[in-house]
Short mmCIF file of C-alpha atoms in Angstrom, two decimals:
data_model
loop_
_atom_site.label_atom_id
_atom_site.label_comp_id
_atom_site.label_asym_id
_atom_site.label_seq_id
_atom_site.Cartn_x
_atom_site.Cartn_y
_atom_site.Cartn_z
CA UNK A 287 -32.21 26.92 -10.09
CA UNK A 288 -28.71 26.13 -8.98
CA UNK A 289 -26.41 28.51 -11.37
CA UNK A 290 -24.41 25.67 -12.41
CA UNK A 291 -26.67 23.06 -13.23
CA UNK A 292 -26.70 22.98 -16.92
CA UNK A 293 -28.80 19.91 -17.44
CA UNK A 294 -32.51 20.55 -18.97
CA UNK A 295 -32.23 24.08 -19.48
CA UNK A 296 -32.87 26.40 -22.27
CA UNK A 297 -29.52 27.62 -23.29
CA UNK A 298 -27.83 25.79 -21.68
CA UNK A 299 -25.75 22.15 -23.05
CA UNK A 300 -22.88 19.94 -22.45
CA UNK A 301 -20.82 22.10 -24.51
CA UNK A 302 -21.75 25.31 -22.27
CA UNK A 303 -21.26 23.03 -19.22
CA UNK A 304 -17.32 21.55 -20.67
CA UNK A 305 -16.41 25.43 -21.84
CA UNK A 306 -16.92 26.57 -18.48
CA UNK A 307 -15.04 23.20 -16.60
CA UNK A 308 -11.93 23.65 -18.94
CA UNK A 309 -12.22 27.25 -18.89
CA UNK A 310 -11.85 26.85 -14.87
CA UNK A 311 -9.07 24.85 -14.88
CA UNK A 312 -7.03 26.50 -17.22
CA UNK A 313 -7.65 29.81 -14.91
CA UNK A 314 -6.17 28.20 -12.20
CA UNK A 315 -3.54 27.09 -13.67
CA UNK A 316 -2.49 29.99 -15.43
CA UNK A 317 -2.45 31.51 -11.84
CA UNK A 318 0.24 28.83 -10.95
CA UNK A 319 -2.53 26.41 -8.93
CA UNK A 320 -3.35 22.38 -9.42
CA UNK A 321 -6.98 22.20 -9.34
CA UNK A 322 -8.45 18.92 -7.96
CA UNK A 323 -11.60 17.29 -9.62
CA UNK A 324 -13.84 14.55 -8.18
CA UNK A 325 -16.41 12.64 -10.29
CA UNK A 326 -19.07 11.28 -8.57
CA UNK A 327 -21.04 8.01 -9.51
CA UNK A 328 -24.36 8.11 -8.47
CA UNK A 329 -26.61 5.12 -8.73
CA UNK A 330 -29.51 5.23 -10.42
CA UNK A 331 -30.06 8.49 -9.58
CA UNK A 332 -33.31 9.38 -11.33
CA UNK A 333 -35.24 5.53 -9.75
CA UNK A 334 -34.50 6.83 -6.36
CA UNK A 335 -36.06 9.88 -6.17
CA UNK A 336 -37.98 9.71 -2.78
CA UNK A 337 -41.53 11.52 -3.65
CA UNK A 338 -41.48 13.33 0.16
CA UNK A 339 -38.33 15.13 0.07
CA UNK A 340 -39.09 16.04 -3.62
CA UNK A 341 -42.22 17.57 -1.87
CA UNK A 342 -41.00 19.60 0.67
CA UNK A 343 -38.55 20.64 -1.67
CA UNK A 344 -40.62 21.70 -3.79
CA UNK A 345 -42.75 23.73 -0.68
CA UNK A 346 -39.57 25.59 0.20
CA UNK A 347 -38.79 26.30 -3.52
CA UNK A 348 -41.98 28.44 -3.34
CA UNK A 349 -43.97 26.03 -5.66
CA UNK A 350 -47.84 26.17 -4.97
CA UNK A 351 -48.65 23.77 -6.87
CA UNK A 352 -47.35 20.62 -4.70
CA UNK A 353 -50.67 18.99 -4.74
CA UNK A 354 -50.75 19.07 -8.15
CA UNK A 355 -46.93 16.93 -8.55
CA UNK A 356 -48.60 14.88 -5.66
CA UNK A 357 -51.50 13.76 -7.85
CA UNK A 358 -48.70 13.21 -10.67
CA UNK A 359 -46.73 10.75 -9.02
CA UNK A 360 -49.39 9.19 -7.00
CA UNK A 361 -51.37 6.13 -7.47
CA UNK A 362 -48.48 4.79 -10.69
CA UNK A 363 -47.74 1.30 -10.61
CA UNK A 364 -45.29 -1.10 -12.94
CA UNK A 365 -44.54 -4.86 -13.83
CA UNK A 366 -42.18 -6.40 -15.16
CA UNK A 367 -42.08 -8.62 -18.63
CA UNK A 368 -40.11 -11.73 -19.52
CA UNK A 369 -41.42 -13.16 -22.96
CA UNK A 370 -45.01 -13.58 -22.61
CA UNK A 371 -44.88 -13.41 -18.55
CA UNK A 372 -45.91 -10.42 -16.52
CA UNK A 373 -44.99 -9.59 -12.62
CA UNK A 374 -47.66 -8.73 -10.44
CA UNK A 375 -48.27 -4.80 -10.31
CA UNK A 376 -46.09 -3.13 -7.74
CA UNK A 377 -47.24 0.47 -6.42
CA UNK A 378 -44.39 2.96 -7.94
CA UNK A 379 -43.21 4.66 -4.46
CA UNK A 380 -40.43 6.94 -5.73
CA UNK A 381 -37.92 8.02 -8.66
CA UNK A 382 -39.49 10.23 -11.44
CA UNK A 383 -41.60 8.98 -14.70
CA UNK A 384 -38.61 8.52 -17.22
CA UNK A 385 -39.28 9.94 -20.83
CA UNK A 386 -41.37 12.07 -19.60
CA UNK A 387 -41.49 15.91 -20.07
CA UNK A 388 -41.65 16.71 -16.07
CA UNK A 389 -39.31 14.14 -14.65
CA UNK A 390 -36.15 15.67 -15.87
CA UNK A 391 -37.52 18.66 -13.64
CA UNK A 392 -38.13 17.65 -10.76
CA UNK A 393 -35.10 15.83 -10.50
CA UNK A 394 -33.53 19.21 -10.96
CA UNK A 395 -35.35 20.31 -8.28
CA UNK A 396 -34.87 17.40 -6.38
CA UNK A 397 -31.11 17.71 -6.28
CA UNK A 398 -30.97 21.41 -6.69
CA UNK A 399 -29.52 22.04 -3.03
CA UNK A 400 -26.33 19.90 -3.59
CA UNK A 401 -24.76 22.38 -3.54
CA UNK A 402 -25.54 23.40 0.13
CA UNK A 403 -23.24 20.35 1.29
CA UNK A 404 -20.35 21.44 -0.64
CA UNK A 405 -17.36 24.20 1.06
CA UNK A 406 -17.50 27.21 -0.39
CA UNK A 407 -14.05 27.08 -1.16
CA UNK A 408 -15.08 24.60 -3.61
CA UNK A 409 -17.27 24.70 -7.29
CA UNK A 410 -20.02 21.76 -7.76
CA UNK A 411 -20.94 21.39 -11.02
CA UNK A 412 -24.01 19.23 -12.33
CA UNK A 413 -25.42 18.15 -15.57
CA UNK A 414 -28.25 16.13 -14.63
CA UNK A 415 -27.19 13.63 -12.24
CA UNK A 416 -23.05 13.62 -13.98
CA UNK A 417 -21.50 15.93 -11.00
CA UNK A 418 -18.24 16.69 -10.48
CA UNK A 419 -16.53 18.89 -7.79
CA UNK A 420 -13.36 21.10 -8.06
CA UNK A 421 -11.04 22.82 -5.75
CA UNK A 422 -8.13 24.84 -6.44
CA UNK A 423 -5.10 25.17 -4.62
CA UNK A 424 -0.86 25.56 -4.95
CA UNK A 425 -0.54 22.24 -2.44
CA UNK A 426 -1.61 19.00 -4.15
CA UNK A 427 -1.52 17.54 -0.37
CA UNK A 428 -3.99 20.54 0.67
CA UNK A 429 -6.58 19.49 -2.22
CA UNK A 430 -6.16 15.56 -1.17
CA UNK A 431 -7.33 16.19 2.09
CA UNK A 432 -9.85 18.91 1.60
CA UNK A 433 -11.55 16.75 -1.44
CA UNK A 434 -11.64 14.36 1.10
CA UNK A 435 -13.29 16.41 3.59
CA UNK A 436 -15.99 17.50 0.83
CA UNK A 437 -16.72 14.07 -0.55
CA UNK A 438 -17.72 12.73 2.87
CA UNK A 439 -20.20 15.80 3.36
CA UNK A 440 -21.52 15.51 0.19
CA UNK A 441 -21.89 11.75 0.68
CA UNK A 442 -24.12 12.10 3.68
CA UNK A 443 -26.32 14.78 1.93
CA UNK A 444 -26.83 12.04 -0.31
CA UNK A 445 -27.67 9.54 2.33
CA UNK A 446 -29.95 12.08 3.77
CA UNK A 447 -31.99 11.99 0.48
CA UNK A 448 -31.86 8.44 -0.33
CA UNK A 449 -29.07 9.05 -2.91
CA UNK A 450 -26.12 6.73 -3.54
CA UNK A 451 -22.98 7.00 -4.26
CA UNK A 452 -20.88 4.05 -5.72
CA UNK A 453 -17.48 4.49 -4.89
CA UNK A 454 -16.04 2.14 -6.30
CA UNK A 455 -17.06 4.28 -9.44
CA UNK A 456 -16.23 7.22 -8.26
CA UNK A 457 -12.96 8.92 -9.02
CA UNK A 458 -10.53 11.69 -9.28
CA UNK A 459 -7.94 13.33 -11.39
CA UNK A 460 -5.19 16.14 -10.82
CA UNK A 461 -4.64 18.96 -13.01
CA UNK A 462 -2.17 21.29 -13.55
CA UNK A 463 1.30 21.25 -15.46
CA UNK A 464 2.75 18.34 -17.07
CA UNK A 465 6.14 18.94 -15.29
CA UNK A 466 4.71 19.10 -11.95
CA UNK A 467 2.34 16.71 -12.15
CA UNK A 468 4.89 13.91 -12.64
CA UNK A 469 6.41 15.01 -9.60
CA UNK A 470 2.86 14.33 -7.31
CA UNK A 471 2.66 10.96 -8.07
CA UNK A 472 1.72 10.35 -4.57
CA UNK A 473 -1.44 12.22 -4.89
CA UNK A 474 -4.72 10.65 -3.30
CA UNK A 475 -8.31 10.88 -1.82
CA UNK A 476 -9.37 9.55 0.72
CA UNK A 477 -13.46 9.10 1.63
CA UNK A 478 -14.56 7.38 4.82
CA UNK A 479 -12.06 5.01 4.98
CA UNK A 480 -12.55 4.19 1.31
CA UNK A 481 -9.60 4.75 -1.28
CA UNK A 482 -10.95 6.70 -4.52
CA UNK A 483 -9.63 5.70 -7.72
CA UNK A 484 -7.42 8.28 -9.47
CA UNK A 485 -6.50 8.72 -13.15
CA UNK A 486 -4.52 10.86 -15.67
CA UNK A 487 -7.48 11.07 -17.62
CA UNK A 488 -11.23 10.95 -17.10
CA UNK A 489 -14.77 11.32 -19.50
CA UNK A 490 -17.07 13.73 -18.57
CA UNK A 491 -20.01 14.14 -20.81
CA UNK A 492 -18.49 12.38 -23.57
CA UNK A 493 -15.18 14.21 -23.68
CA UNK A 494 -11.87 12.42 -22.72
CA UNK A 495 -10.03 14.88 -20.56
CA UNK A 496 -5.92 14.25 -19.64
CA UNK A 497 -5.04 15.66 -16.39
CA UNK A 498 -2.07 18.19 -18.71
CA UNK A 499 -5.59 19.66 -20.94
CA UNK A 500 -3.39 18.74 -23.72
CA UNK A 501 -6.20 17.31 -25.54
CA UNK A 502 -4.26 14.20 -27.13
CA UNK A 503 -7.41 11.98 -25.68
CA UNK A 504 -9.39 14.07 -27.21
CA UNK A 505 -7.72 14.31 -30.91
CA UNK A 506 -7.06 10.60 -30.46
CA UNK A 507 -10.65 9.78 -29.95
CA UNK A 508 -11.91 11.92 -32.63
CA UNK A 509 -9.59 10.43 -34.65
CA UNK A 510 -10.39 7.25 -33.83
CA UNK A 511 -14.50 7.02 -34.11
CA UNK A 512 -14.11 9.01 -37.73
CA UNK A 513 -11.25 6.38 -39.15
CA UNK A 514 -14.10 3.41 -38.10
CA UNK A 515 -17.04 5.02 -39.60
CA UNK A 516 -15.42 6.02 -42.74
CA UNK A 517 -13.87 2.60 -43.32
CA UNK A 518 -17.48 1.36 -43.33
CA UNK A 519 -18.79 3.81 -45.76
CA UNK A 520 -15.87 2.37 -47.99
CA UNK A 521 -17.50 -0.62 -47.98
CA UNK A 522 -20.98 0.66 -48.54
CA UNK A 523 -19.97 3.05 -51.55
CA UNK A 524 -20.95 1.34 -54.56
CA UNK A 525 -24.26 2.49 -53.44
CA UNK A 526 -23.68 5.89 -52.64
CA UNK A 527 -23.93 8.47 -55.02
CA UNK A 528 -22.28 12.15 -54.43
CA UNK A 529 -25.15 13.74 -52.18
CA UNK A 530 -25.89 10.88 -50.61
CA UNK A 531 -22.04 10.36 -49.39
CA UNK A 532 -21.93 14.51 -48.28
CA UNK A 533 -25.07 13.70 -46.38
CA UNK A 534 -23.93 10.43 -44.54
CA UNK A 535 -20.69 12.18 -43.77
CA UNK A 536 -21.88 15.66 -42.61
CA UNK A 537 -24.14 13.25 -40.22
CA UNK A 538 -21.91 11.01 -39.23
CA UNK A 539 -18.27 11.57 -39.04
CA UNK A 540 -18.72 15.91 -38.68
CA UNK A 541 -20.20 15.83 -35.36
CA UNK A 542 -17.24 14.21 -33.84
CA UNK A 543 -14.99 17.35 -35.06
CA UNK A 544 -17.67 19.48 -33.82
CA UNK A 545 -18.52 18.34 -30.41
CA UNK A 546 -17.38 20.68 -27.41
CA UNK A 547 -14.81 21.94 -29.79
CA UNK A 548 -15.05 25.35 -28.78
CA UNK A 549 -13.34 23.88 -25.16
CA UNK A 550 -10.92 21.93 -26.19
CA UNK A 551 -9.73 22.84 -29.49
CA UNK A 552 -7.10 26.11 -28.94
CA UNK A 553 -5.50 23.76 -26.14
CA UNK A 554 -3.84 21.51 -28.18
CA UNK A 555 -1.03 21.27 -30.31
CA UNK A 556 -0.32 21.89 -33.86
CA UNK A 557 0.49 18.74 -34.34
CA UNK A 558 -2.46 17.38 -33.22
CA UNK A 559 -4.57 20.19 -35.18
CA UNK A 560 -2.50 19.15 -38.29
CA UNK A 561 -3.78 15.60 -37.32
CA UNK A 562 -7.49 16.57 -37.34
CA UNK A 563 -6.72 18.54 -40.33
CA UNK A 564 -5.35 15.48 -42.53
CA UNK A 565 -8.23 13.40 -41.22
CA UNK A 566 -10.97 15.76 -42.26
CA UNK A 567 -9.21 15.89 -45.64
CA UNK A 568 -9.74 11.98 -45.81
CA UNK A 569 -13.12 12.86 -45.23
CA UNK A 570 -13.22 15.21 -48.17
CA UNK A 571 -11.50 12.78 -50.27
CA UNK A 572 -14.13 9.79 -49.62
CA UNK A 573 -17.11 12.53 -51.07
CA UNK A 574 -15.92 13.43 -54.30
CA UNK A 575 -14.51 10.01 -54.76
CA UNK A 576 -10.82 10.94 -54.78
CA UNK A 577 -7.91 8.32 -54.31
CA UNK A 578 -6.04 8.19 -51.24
CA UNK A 579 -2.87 10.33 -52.61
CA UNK A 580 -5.22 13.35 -54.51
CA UNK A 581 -4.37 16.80 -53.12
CA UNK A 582 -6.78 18.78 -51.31
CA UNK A 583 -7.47 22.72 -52.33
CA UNK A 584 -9.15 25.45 -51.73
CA UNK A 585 -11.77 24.62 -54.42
CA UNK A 586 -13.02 21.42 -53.06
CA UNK A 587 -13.88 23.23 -50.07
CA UNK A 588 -15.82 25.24 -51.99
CA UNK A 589 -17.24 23.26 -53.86
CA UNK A 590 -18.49 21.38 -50.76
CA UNK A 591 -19.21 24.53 -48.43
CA UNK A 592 -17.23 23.33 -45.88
CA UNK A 593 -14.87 24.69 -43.68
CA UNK A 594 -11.16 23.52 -42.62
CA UNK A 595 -11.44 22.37 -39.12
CA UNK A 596 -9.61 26.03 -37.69
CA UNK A 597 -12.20 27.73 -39.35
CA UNK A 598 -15.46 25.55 -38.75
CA UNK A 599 -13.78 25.76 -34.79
CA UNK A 600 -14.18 29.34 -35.17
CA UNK A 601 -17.69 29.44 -36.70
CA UNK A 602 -18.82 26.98 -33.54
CA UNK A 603 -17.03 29.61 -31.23
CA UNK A 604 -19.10 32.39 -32.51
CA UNK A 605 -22.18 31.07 -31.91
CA UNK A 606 -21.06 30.81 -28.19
CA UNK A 607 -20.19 34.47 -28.22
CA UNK A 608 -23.42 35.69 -30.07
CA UNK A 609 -25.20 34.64 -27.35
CA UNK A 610 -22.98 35.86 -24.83
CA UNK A 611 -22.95 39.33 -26.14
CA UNK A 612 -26.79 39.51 -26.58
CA UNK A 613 -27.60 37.55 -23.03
CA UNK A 614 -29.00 34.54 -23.89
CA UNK A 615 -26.50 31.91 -22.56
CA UNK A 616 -25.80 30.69 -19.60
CA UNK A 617 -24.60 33.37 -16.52
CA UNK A 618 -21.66 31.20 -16.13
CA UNK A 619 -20.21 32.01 -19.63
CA UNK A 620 -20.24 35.73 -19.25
CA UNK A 621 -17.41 35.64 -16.89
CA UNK A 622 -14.38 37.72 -18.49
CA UNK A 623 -16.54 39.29 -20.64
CA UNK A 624 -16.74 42.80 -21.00
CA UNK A 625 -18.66 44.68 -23.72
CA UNK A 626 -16.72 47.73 -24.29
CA UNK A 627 -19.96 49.97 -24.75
CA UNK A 628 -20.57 49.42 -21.02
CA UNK A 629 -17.68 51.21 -19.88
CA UNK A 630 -17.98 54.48 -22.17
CA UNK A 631 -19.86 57.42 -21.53
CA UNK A 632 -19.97 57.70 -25.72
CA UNK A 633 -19.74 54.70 -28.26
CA UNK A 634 -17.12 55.28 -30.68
CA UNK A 635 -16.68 53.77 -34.16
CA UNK A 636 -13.50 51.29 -32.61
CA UNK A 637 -15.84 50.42 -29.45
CA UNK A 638 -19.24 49.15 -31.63
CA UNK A 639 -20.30 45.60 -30.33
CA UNK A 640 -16.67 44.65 -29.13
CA UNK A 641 -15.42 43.42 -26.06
CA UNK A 642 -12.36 44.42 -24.11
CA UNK A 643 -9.48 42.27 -25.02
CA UNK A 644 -8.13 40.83 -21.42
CA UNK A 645 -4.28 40.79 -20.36
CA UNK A 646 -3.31 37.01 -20.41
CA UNK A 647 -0.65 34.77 -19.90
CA UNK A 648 0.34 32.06 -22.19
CA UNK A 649 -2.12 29.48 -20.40
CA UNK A 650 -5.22 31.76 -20.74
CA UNK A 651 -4.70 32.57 -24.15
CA UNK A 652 -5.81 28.98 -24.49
CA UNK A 653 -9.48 29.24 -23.14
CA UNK A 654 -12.84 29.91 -24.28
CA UNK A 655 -13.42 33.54 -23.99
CA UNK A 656 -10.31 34.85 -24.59
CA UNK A 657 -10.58 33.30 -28.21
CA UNK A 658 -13.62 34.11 -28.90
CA UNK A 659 -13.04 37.59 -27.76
CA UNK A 660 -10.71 38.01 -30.20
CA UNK A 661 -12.79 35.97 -32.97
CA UNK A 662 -16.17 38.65 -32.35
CA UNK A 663 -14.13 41.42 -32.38
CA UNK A 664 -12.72 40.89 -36.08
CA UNK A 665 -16.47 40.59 -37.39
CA UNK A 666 -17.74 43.09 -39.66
CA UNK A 667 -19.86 45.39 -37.58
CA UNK A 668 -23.16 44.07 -39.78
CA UNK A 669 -22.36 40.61 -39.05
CA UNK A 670 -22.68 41.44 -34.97
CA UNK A 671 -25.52 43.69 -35.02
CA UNK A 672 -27.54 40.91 -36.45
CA UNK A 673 -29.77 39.86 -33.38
CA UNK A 674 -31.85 37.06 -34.98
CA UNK A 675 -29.40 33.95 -34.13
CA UNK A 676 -29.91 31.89 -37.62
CA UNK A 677 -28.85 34.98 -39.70
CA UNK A 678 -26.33 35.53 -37.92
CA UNK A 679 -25.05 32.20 -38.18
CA UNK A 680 -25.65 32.16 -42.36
CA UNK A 681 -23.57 35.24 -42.32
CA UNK A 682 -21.04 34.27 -40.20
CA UNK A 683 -20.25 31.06 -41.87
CA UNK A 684 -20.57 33.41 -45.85
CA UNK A 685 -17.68 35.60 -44.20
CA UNK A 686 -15.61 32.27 -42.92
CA UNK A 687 -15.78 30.97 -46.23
CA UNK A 688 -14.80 34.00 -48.30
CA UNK A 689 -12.24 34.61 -45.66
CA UNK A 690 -10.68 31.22 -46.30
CA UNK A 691 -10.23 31.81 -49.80
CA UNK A 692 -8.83 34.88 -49.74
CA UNK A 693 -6.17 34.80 -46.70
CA UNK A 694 -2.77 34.78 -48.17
CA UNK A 695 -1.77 31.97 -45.44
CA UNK A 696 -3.65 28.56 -45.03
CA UNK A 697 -2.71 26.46 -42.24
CA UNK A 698 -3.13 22.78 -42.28
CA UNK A 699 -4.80 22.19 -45.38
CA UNK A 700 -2.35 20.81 -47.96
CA UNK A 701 -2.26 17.21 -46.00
#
């Protein structure tokens, strides 16, 4: 399977999939590059699978088998209903059975050499059918045209296999520094003739990404969806009794903090950490039923078992980095990592389960692994010689928690 399709796959998630994107960017960027990214709209992607190319793909993928998927698909027919009225019944001649176990399979399979249409010089990266393709490069005019150049092969290898691509959908953004990037305004892709629309800031698996990785989108967003739910719990809480409240919450408003936060989160600003800071606290507030103007401690956090929003960031991270170190993420993620063990000819008591701590500039100090590097290295050796994952995660989350009690400086809480 094509290394950087992270769609259907054990280990691998959206949040693996937008660690590795940012992580990419930010690279290039910290090596002084803009890095171009196309997002490309394809219609109906999984209703227009045609069954013979999924076939012989499935031949030259070494699958014996083929008769078997042929049966599968074969012979399936559908109608349509309006009230009490049904169609006729119309013979099924290609896509893949949706909600099924298989189909989200073979249309891996199906689109698994995508990739084989897209310059070298150039990174294709898939969740399902959401791709999106990146080039770096110093010239902004460079990437233009060579985008260009890419998005018209990889439309025809999706003519070729009865793919489309809406263009009018499709679209582009520009990344790099703020301060350059206002002066390449006149940056644009072209695609058979057909202008793509650009933007300073795109969504890609449910993320909001600006074209500076500031993350203000992001915190905005966050902000945002947990200001609207909570204002509706208000209104429901003469019904809601303490566990029920800590329940609806750690449900509802908690994932919003939590998603992808492991890829976004050390990019952005203190402000905007303060931000999601005071907005968790609000959250805090609505459970034990405290007025709008009550101070936050250190004891209603215990008394919840919650994290601040630094620390629950960190506890996310080391999950990442658990699996990392004991190979069961994706191969993607392991880039820049570097057990220390691996390059000794004896283990010493300072080289135990850590990694070598890379030499970064100001821009890569803001990624993924470089964080969580320095995160995993500051466990307790017991903590990281737990291999069982939900241990490990009990334990990590006990140490956070002590650890935020007892460190003489607290960012971002009093709010």
């Amino acid at each position: 399977m094509y290394e950087f399709q992270s769609g259907f796959r054990r280990s691998y998630s959206t949040d693996s999939c937008l660690i590795h994107l940012l992580d990419s960017i930010r690279e290039n960027t910290a090596k002084g590059s803009f890095t171009g990214m196309i997002m490309l709209d394809l219609q109906k992607a999984f209703y227009t699978v045609d069954h013979n190319i999924l076939f012989g793909k499935l031949e030259l993928m070494g699958v014996k088998s083929v008769t078997w998927f042929k049966s599968y698909l074969s012979g399936r027919k559908q109608v349509v209903n309006i009230g009490k009225t049904f169609s006729k019944a119309s013979a099924v001649s290609c896509g893949v059975p949706q909600g099924s176990i298989l189909g989200p399979l073979l249309f891996l399979c199906y689109v698994n050499d995508m990739v084989t249409s897209i310059d070298k010089d150039c990174k294709l990266i898939l969740y399902a059918d959401d791709s999106t393709i990146l080039f770096s490069h110093k010239s902004p005019e460079f990437i233009s045209a060579k985008l260009g150049q890419v998005l018209e092969g990889c439309s025809e290898w999706l003519v070729d296999n009865k793919l489309s691509l809406h263009l009018g959908k499709t679209e582009y953004i520009l990344f790099g520094p703020k301060r350059k990037l206002n002066k390449d305004s006149q940056f644009n892709v072209n695609c058979n003739g057909h202008d793509i629309k650009g933007s300073k800031k795109v969504k890609y698996l449910g993320l909001v990404i600006d074209n500076d990785l500031a993350g203000e989108s992001i915190v905005q967003n966050i902000i945002s969806k947990v200001n609207a739910k909570l204002k509706f719990l208000y209104r429901n809480n003469n019904c809601l009794d303490f566990n029920t409240r800590k329940i609806l919450c750690s449900a509802l408003l908690q994932c919003h903090f939590d998603y992808s936060c492991s890829s976004w989160y050390e990019g952005i600003s203190k402000g905007l950490k303060k931000k999601l800071q005071i907005m968790q606290n609000k959250v805090i507030r609505f459970i034990k039923g405290y007025t709008p103007r009550t101070s936050i401690s250190f004891q209603d956090y215990v008394d919840l078992n919650m994290l601040n929003v630094n620390n629950r960031v960190k506890q996310m991270r080391l999950s990442h980095i658990h699996r990392v170190y004991y190979n069961k993420c994706p191969s993607y993620l392991k880039n820049n990592f570097e057990r220390r063990e691996d390059n000794m000819q004896y283990n010493t008591r300072s080289s135990s389960f850590n990694f070598n701590v890379p030499n970064v500039n100001n821009v890569s100090k803001q990624t993924f692994y470089y964080h969580g590097i320095l995160d995993w290295n500051s466990l307790p050796e017991e903590i990281k010689a737990v291999k069982n994952a939900q241990k490990y995660k009990l334990m990590v989350k006990k140490y956070l928690l002590n650890k935020q009690v007892t460190d003489s400086i607290q960012d971002f809480i009093y709010y």
